[in-house]
Amino acid sequence: MQKAIKNINPDSSDFRSVARALTVIENDLEGSGDLLKKLAFSKNTPVIGITGPPGAGKSTLVNSIIGSLLTRGLKIAVLAIDPTSPFNFGSLLGDRIRMAPHFNHPDVFIRSLATRGSLGGLSAKTIEMADVLRAAGFDYVLIETVGVGQSEVEIAGLADITILVLVPESGDEIQNIKSGLMEIADAFVVNKADRADADLFANNLKKIISQNNEDKIPVFKTIASTGGGIDDVTNFILSAPLAKNTRKEILMTEKAYKIIQQRRMADVDKKKLQQAIAKALSDPDFNLYRFISDFEFRILRI
């Protein structure tokens, strides 16, 4: 098994090799470390992060962007991240349903993965899996995050271009998100622009952006379900400069931090931790902080 894993060379012309490599990395199987160390990047493949609140139509937008990129003769890989239930540790992994028109296309590779307890919009393994796709030689890698709010600023540590998707109904949410997501977005998409007050919302968004950013950040209006405005977004993706030199160091630091964080937490089994807490809760004097203090070393070695 070890020898077989070492010989996995992800290649965008062979989706099976890509799928096997991703499975090894996602499940941290034996040899995954060697596989990552041997990754070779023959081309500069941009990673495009699609983020935003739940219900903004991110999956539908990604589906339309895929179609638009395919008309340019490009080969696309997609990582669609779904939240993991904190109760049964399950995940629906249903994003591919919305991307069904491209699921069997020979130039499109789609992989769903669960957050597996990660608190932000990214799976702990997303960074490594994205690098596998980059090494495989795809022209673009699209990553659709869960959509959990300001914690999605972590996408800035992974994506070369970050697109924030909003809808006209967001309204006052702009005030709540501007201190976080507003700072990391390279472009804004007001999706479902056929709804009432879409123009007003887009104009207000432009005003807020101009007040808080020296750089001119574009705002696009789209109707992803019908393809309206998608070409403008695609043209931006194709022409936008990758991570600015002033941000590259910060972005790479964020990537390194997430990888180190994930590896240091590798010995913590969340299910066993839950079992230990369930047992401790039978004590009427249960105190979470005392529990952590008393059992810290045991928990870290579960």
mmCIF file of C-alpha atoms in Angstrom:
data_model
loop_
_atom_site.group_PDB
_atom_site.id
_atom_site.type_symbol
_atom_site.label_atom_id
_atom_site.label_comp_id
_atom_site.label_asym_id
_atom_site.label_seq_id
_atom_site.Cartn_x
_atom_site.Cartn_y
_atom_site.Cartn_z
ATOM 1 C CA MET A 1 0.000 0.000 0.000
ATOM 2 C CA GLN A 2 2.847 2.363 0.889
ATOM 3 C CA LYS A 3 4.523 1.821 -2.482
ATOM 4 C CA ALA A 4 1.240 2.323 -4.336
ATOM 5 C CA ILE A 5 0.601 5.612 -2.547
ATOM 6 C CA LYS A 6 4.085 6.893 -3.312
ATOM 7 C CA ASN A 7 3.512 6.208 -7.003
ATOM 8 C CA ILE A 8 0.332 8.313 -7.184
ATOM 9 C CA ASN A 9 0.983 11.202 -9.541
ATOM 10 C CA PRO A 10 -2.127 13.379 -9.880
ATOM 11 C CA ASP A 11 -2.698 14.243 -13.539
ATOM 12 C CA SER A 12 -5.635 16.251 -14.875
ATOM 13 C CA SER A 13 -5.755 13.908 -17.883
ATOM 14 C CA ASP A 14 -6.391 10.988 -15.514
ATOM 15 C CA PHE A 15 -9.165 11.832 -13.048
ATOM 16 C CA ARG A 16 -8.731 8.505 -11.236
ATOM 17 C CA SER A 17 -5.188 9.415 -10.217
ATOM 18 C CA VAL A 18 -6.437 12.797 -8.997
ATOM 19 C CA ALA A 19 -9.266 11.188 -7.003
ATOM 20 C CA ARG A 20 -6.899 8.645 -5.406
ATOM 21 C CA ALA A 21 -4.426 11.353 -4.425
ATOM 22 C CA LEU A 22 -7.185 13.473 -2.868
ATOM 23 C CA THR A 23 -8.497 10.482 -0.903
ATOM 24 C CA VAL A 24 -5.021 9.779 0.491
ATOM 25 C CA ILE A 25 -4.607 13.406 1.560
ATOM 26 C CA GLU A 26 -8.131 13.926 2.907
ATOM 27 C CA ASN A 27 -7.965 10.812 5.098
ATOM 28 C CA ASP A 28 -4.303 11.292 6.034
ATOM 29 C CA LEU A 29 -3.432 7.784 4.878
ATOM 30 C CA GLU A 30 0.077 6.374 5.137
ATOM 31 C CA GLY A 31 2.343 8.072 2.637
ATOM 32 C CA SER A 32 0.319 11.277 2.399
ATOM 33 C CA GLY A 33 3.232 13.333 3.682
ATOM 34 C CA ASP A 34 5.569 11.971 1.012
ATOM 35 C CA LEU A 35 2.946 12.586 -1.659
ATOM 36 C CA LEU A 36 2.659 16.252 -0.668
ATOM 37 C CA LYS A 37 6.416 16.753 -0.541
ATOM 38 C CA LYS A 38 6.772 15.376 -4.071
ATOM 39 C CA LEU A 39 4.130 17.618 -5.635
ATOM 40 C CA ALA A 40 5.529 19.485 -8.632
ATOM 41 C CA PHE A 41 3.817 22.563 -10.038
ATOM 42 C CA SER A 42 4.392 22.740 -13.773
ATOM 43 C CA LYS A 43 2.028 25.686 -14.269
ATOM 44 C CA ASN A 44 0.745 28.608 -12.244
ATOM 45 C CA THR A 45 -2.817 27.455 -11.613
ATOM 46 C CA PRO A 46 -4.966 30.172 -9.991
ATOM 47 C CA VAL A 47 -7.160 29.209 -7.039
ATOM 48 C CA ILE A 48 -10.496 31.040 -7.042
ATOM 49 C CA GLY A 49 -12.373 31.225 -3.740
ATOM 50 C CA ILE A 50 -16.161 31.665 -3.885
ATOM 51 C CA THR A 51 -17.527 32.676 -0.501
ATOM 52 C CA GLY A 52 -20.568 34.371 1.020
ATOM 53 C CA PRO A 53 -23.546 33.799 3.307
ATOM 54 C CA PRO A 54 -25.805 30.741 2.998
ATOM 55 C CA GLY A 55 -28.490 31.064 0.342
ATOM 56 C CA ALA A 56 -26.558 33.530 -1.811
ATOM 57 C CA GLY A 57 -26.474 31.036 -4.684
ATOM 58 C CA LYS A 58 -22.785 30.152 -4.568
ATOM 59 C CA SER A 59 -23.199 26.657 -6.026
ATOM 60 C CA THR A 60 -25.375 27.927 -8.871
ATOM 61 C CA LEU A 61 -22.870 30.701 -9.545
ATOM 62 C CA VAL A 62 -19.984 28.222 -9.603
ATOM 63 C CA ASN A 63 -21.950 26.036 -12.001
ATOM 64 C CA SER A 64 -22.432 28.979 -14.382
ATOM 65 C CA ILE A 65 -18.779 30.034 -14.100
ATOM 66 C CA ILE A 66 -17.694 26.492 -14.964
ATOM 67 C CA GLY A 67 -19.806 26.616 -18.109
ATOM 68 C CA SER A 68 -18.350 29.965 -19.095
ATOM 69 C CA LEU A 69 -14.755 28.802 -18.531
ATOM 70 C CA LEU A 70 -15.378 25.644 -20.551
ATOM 71 C CA THR A 71 -16.285 27.737 -23.595
ATOM 72 C CA ARG A 72 -12.699 29.040 -23.414
ATOM 73 C CA GLY A 73 -11.355 25.480 -23.682
ATOM 74 C CA LEU A 74 -10.118 25.373 -20.070
ATOM 75 C CA LYS A 75 -9.882 22.427 -17.686
ATOM 76 C CA ILE A 76 -11.506 23.086 -14.303
ATOM 77 C CA ALA A 77 -11.311 21.493 -10.857
ATOM 78 C CA VAL A 78 -13.833 22.261 -8.109
ATOM 79 C CA LEU A 79 -13.696 21.690 -4.361
ATOM 80 C CA ALA A 80 -17.173 22.104 -2.857
ATOM 81 C CA ILE A 81 -17.127 22.208 0.940
ATOM 82 C CA ASP A 82 -20.126 21.185 3.046
ATOM 83 C CA PRO A 83 -20.554 21.590 6.810
ATOM 84 C CA THR A 84 -20.272 18.563 9.088
ATOM 85 C CA SER A 85 -23.005 17.990 11.657
ATOM 86 C CA PRO A 86 -21.690 18.398 15.233
ATOM 87 C CA PHE A 87 -24.246 15.798 16.346
ATOM 88 C CA ASN A 88 -23.811 12.814 14.014
ATOM 89 C CA PHE A 89 -20.618 13.944 12.220
ATOM 90 C CA GLY A 90 -22.351 13.448 8.887
ATOM 91 C CA SER A 91 -22.375 15.743 5.863
ATOM 92 C CA LEU A 92 -24.779 16.019 2.940
ATOM 93 C CA LEU A 93 -22.112 16.687 0.276
ATOM 94 C CA GLY A 94 -24.865 17.812 -2.081
ATOM 95 C CA ASP A 95 -23.192 20.642 -4.003
ATOM 96 C CA ARG A 96 -22.614 18.379 -6.982
ATOM 97 C CA ILE A 97 -26.376 18.183 -7.472
ATOM 98 C CA ARG A 98 -26.400 21.862 -8.478
ATOM 99 C CA MET A 99 -23.391 21.239 -10.729
ATOM 100 C CA ALA A 100 -24.980 18.226 -12.426
ATOM 101 C CA PRO A 101 -24.720 19.695 -15.969
ATOM 102 C CA HIS A 102 -20.913 19.471 -15.733
ATOM 103 C CA PHE A 103 -20.498 16.447 -13.483
ATOM 104 C CA ASN A 104 -19.561 14.074 -16.327
ATOM 105 C CA HIS A 105 -17.770 16.606 -18.496
ATOM 106 C CA PRO A 106 -14.266 15.367 -19.448
ATOM 107 C CA ASP A 107 -12.716 18.734 -18.577
ATOM 108 C CA VAL A 108 -14.374 19.171 -15.168
ATOM 109 C CA PHE A 109 -13.348 17.457 -11.935
ATOM 110 C CA ILE A 110 -15.659 18.020 -8.946
ATOM 111 C CA ARG A 111 -14.910 16.876 -5.415
ATOM 112 C CA SER A 112 -17.078 17.457 -2.352
ATOM 113 C CA LEU A 113 -15.580 17.390 1.112
ATOM 114 C CA ALA A 114 -16.765 17.999 4.645
ATOM 115 C CA THR A 115 -15.432 20.531 7.142
ATOM 116 C CA ARG A 116 -15.019 17.721 9.695
ATOM 117 C CA GLY A 117 -15.369 20.076 12.617
ATOM 118 C CA SER A 118 -13.458 23.028 11.191
ATOM 119 C CA LEU A 119 -15.088 26.181 12.542
ATOM 120 C CA GLY A 120 -14.503 28.315 9.460
ATOM 121 C CA GLY A 121 -15.657 27.953 5.896
ATOM 122 C CA LEU A 122 -12.825 25.616 4.923
ATOM 123 C CA SER A 123 -12.023 22.004 5.645
ATOM 124 C CA ALA A 124 -8.734 21.519 7.473
ATOM 125 C CA LYS A 125 -7.506 19.568 4.453
ATOM 126 C CA THR A 126 -8.652 22.081 1.843
ATOM 127 C CA ILE A 127 -5.236 23.713 1.453
ATOM 128 C CA GLU A 128 -3.437 20.439 0.801
ATOM 129 C CA MET A 129 -6.149 19.146 -1.544
ATOM 130 C CA ALA A 130 -6.106 22.395 -3.495
ATOM 131 C CA ASP A 131 -2.352 21.998 -3.962
ATOM 132 C CA VAL A 132 -2.893 18.465 -5.285
ATOM 133 C CA LEU A 133 -5.275 19.892 -7.891
ATOM 134 C CA ARG A 134 -2.802 22.644 -8.777
ATOM 135 C CA ALA A 135 -0.053 20.068 -9.232
ATOM 136 C CA ALA A 136 -2.368 17.967 -11.427
ATOM 137 C CA GLY A 137 -2.271 20.693 -14.051
ATOM 138 C CA PHE A 138 -5.806 22.077 -14.106
ATOM 139 C CA ASP A 139 -6.175 25.559 -15.568
ATOM 140 C CA TYR A 140 -8.297 26.828 -12.660
ATOM 141 C CA VAL A 141 -9.239 25.495 -9.239
ATOM 142 C CA LEU A 142 -12.546 26.784 -7.829
ATOM 143 C CA ILE A 143 -13.271 26.442 -4.117
ATOM 144 C CA GLU A 144 -16.782 27.010 -2.808
ATOM 145 C CA THR A 145 -16.817 27.535 0.951
ATOM 146 C CA VAL A 146 -19.544 26.670 3.433
ATOM 147 C CA GLY A 147 -20.857 30.179 4.015
ATOM 148 C CA VAL A 148 -20.601 30.878 7.716
ATOM 149 C CA GLY A 149 -19.873 34.588 7.934
ATOM 150 C CA GLN A 150 -16.768 36.457 8.989
ATOM 151 C CA SER A 151 -14.776 33.318 9.773
ATOM 152 C CA GLU A 152 -14.557 32.826 6.023
ATOM 153 C CA VAL A 153 -11.753 35.377 5.918
ATOM 154 C CA GLU A 154 -9.524 32.295 6.094
ATOM 155 C CA ILE A 155 -10.191 31.798 2.383
ATOM 156 C CA ALA A 156 -7.751 34.683 1.878
ATOM 157 C CA GLY A 157 -4.970 32.385 3.049
ATOM 158 C CA LEU A 158 -5.717 29.952 0.240
ATOM 159 C CA ALA A 159 -7.202 31.689 -2.800
ATOM 160 C CA ASP A 160 -5.389 33.840 -5.338
ATOM 161 C CA ILE A 161 -8.696 35.564 -6.110
ATOM 162 C CA THR A 162 -11.556 35.757 -3.601
ATOM 163 C CA ILE A 163 -15.103 36.486 -4.775
ATOM 164 C CA LEU A 164 -17.749 37.421 -2.214
ATOM 165 C CA VAL A 165 -21.319 36.553 -3.239
ATOM 166 C CA LEU A 166 -24.226 38.541 -1.780
ATOM 167 C CA VAL A 167 -27.926 38.924 -2.554
ATOM 168 C CA PRO A 168 -30.134 42.055 -2.546
ATOM 169 C CA GLU A 169 -31.791 40.933 0.684
ATOM 170 C CA SER A 170 -28.458 41.146 2.531
ATOM 171 C CA GLY A 171 -29.293 44.754 3.455
ATOM 172 C CA ASP A 172 -27.914 45.553 6.893
ATOM 173 C CA GLU A 173 -25.651 42.512 6.713
ATOM 174 C CA ILE A 174 -23.155 44.677 4.834
ATOM 175 C CA GLN A 175 -22.433 46.557 8.057
ATOM 176 C CA ASN A 176 -21.840 43.276 9.865
ATOM 177 C CA ILE A 177 -19.483 41.768 7.319
ATOM 178 C CA LYS A 178 -17.538 44.726 6.016
ATOM 179 C CA SER A 179 -14.880 44.582 8.737
ATOM 180 C CA GLY A 180 -14.056 40.991 7.798
ATOM 181 C CA LEU A 181 -14.999 39.754 4.358
ATOM 182 C CA MET A 182 -14.938 43.215 2.804
ATOM 183 C CA GLU A 183 -11.214 43.367 3.418
ATOM 184 C CA ILE A 184 -10.334 40.126 1.659
ATOM 185 C CA ALA A 185 -12.684 40.241 -1.354
ATOM 186 C CA ASP A 186 -11.125 40.916 -4.756
ATOM 187 C CA ALA A 187 -14.586 41.203 -6.326
ATOM 188 C CA PHE A 188 -18.210 41.288 -5.221
ATOM 189 C CA VAL A 189 -21.091 39.533 -6.936
ATOM 190 C CA VAL A 190 -24.653 40.625 -6.253
ATOM 191 C CA ASN A 191 -26.447 37.454 -7.287
ATOM 192 C CA LYS A 192 -30.190 37.111 -7.941
ATOM 193 C CA ALA A 193 -30.025 40.622 -9.393
ATOM 194 C CA ASP A 194 -33.506 40.263 -10.860
ATOM 195 C CA ARG A 195 -34.961 40.731 -7.378
ATOM 196 C CA ALA A 196 -36.304 43.991 -6.036
ATOM 197 C CA ASP A 197 -33.828 46.683 -4.957
ATOM 198 C CA ALA A 198 -30.868 44.876 -6.554
ATOM 199 C CA ASP A 199 -29.638 48.101 -8.191
ATOM 200 C CA LEU A 200 -29.970 50.060 -4.952
ATOM 201 C CA PHE A 201 -28.127 47.361 -3.025
ATOM 202 C CA ALA A 202 -25.307 47.227 -5.588
ATOM 203 C CA ASN A 203 -24.915 51.023 -5.527
ATOM 204 C CA ASN A 204 -24.801 51.107 -1.725
ATOM 205 C CA LEU A 205 -22.235 48.337 -1.804
ATOM 206 C CA LYS A 206 -20.054 50.320 -4.213
ATOM 207 C CA LYS A 207 -20.212 53.351 -1.909
ATOM 208 C CA ILE A 208 -19.112 51.333 1.112
ATOM 209 C CA ILE A 209 -16.278 49.756 -0.871
ATOM 210 C CA SER A 210 -15.021 53.137 -2.114
ATOM 211 C CA GLN A 211 -15.008 54.471 1.448
ATOM 212 C CA ASN A 212 -13.009 51.563 2.850
ATOM 213 C CA ASN A 213 -10.637 50.627 0.030
ATOM 214 C CA GLU A 214 -8.082 52.553 -1.974
ATOM 215 C CA ASP A 215 -8.120 49.956 -4.727
ATOM 216 C CA LYS A 216 -11.100 49.834 -7.040
ATOM 217 C CA ILE A 217 -12.880 46.556 -6.327
ATOM 218 C CA PRO A 218 -15.458 45.558 -8.956
ATOM 219 C CA VAL A 219 -19.100 44.808 -8.182
ATOM 220 C CA PHE A 220 -20.907 42.496 -10.592
ATOM 221 C CA LYS A 221 -24.618 41.807 -10.846
ATOM 222 C CA THR A 222 -25.587 38.296 -11.868
ATOM 223 C CA ILE A 223 -28.545 36.003 -12.262
ATOM 224 C CA ALA A 224 -26.668 32.737 -11.937
ATOM 225 C CA SER A 225 -29.709 30.557 -12.600
ATOM 226 C CA THR A 226 -30.027 31.976 -16.120
ATOM 227 C CA GLY A 227 -26.391 32.897 -16.766
ATOM 228 C CA GLY A 228 -27.000 36.640 -16.624
ATOM 229 C CA GLY A 229 -23.806 38.616 -15.997
ATOM 230 C CA ILE A 230 -21.641 35.483 -15.754
ATOM 231 C CA ASP A 231 -19.401 36.435 -18.679
ATOM 232 C CA ASP A 232 -18.373 39.614 -16.847
ATOM 233 C CA VAL A 233 -17.362 37.591 -13.782
ATOM 234 C CA THR A 234 -15.479 35.085 -15.943
ATOM 235 C CA ASN A 235 -13.617 37.835 -17.785
ATOM 236 C CA PHE A 236 -12.566 39.262 -14.424
ATOM 237 C CA ILE A 237 -11.258 35.871 -13.308
ATOM 238 C CA LEU A 238 -9.309 35.465 -16.539
ATOM 239 C CA SER A 239 -7.787 38.947 -16.430
ATOM 240 C CA ALA A 240 -7.359 39.651 -12.702
ATOM 241 C CA PRO A 241 -3.784 39.696 -11.407
ATOM 242 C CA LEU A 242 -3.042 36.945 -8.930
ATOM 243 C CA ALA A 243 -2.261 37.591 -5.262
ATOM 244 C CA LYS A 244 -0.688 40.998 -5.026
ATOM 245 C CA ASN A 245 2.968 41.051 -3.961
ATOM 246 C CA THR A 246 1.985 42.964 -0.827
ATOM 247 C CA ARG A 247 -0.381 40.130 0.162
ATOM 248 C CA LYS A 248 1.635 37.090 -0.969
ATOM 249 C CA GLU A 249 3.653 36.841 2.229
ATOM 250 C CA ILE A 250 0.522 37.177 4.355
ATOM 251 C CA LEU A 251 -1.373 34.598 2.289
ATOM 252 C CA MET A 252 1.450 32.062 2.446
ATOM 253 C CA THR A 253 1.755 32.603 6.196
ATOM 254 C CA GLU A 254 -1.956 31.863 6.568
ATOM 255 C CA LYS A 255 -1.562 28.648 4.561
ATOM 256 C CA ALA A 256 1.400 27.531 6.666
ATOM 257 C CA TYR A 257 -0.455 28.393 9.879
ATOM 258 C CA LYS A 258 -3.506 26.325 8.910
ATOM 259 C CA ILE A 259 -1.372 23.312 7.994
ATOM 260 C CA ILE A 260 0.624 23.483 11.244
ATOM 261 C CA GLN A 261 -2.596 23.940 13.241
ATOM 262 C CA GLN A 262 -4.196 20.917 11.598
ATOM 263 C CA ARG A 263 -1.172 18.686 12.241
ATOM 264 C CA ARG A 264 -0.861 19.694 15.888
ATOM 265 C CA MET A 265 -4.525 18.837 16.435
ATOM 266 C CA ALA A 266 -4.223 15.480 14.650
ATOM 267 C CA ASP A 267 -4.073 13.516 17.944
ATOM 268 C CA VAL A 268 -7.353 14.946 19.228
ATOM 269 C CA ASP A 269 -10.231 12.560 18.563
ATOM 270 C CA LYS A 270 -13.395 14.663 18.737
ATOM 271 C CA LYS A 271 -15.708 11.659 19.137
ATOM 272 C CA LYS A 272 -13.761 10.351 22.127
ATOM 273 C CA LEU A 273 -13.646 13.862 23.560
ATOM 274 C CA GLN A 274 -17.433 13.998 23.294
ATOM 275 C CA GLN A 275 -17.713 10.642 25.091
ATOM 276 C CA ALA A 276 -15.476 11.896 27.898
ATOM 277 C CA ILE A 277 -17.556 15.039 28.298
ATOM 278 C CA ALA A 278 -20.794 13.022 28.237
ATOM 279 C CA LYS A 279 -19.482 10.966 31.135
ATOM 280 C CA ALA A 280 -18.282 14.038 33.026
ATOM 281 C CA LEU A 281 -21.666 15.739 32.601
ATOM 282 C CA SER A 282 -23.195 13.194 35.001
ATOM 283 C CA ASP A 283 -21.456 15.122 37.783
ATOM 284 C CA PRO A 284 -23.863 17.870 38.952
ATOM 285 C CA ASP A 285 -20.838 20.057 39.729
ATOM 286 C CA PHE A 286 -19.474 19.763 36.197
ATOM 287 C CA ASN A 287 -17.311 22.715 35.180
ATOM 288 C CA LEU A 288 -16.004 22.822 31.620
ATOM 289 C CA TYR A 289 -12.849 24.715 32.490
ATOM 290 C CA ARG A 290 -12.005 22.377 35.362
ATOM 291 C CA PHE A 291 -12.694 19.442 33.061
ATOM 292 C CA ILE A 292 -10.220 20.806 30.495
ATOM 293 C CA SER A 293 -7.614 21.470 33.149
ATOM 294 C CA ASP A 294 -7.951 18.045 34.819
ATOM 295 C CA PHE A 295 -7.995 16.005 31.622
ATOM 296 C CA GLU A 296 -5.918 18.145 29.262
ATOM 297 C CA PHE A 297 -3.012 15.749 28.818
ATOM 298 C CA ARG A 298 -5.274 12.738 28.448
ATOM 299 C CA ILE A 299 -7.460 14.535 25.895
ATOM 300 C CA LEU A 300 -4.431 15.572 23.819
ATOM 301 C CA ARG A 301 -3.351 11.939 23.666
ATOM 302 C CA ILE A 302 -6.754 10.417 22.849
#
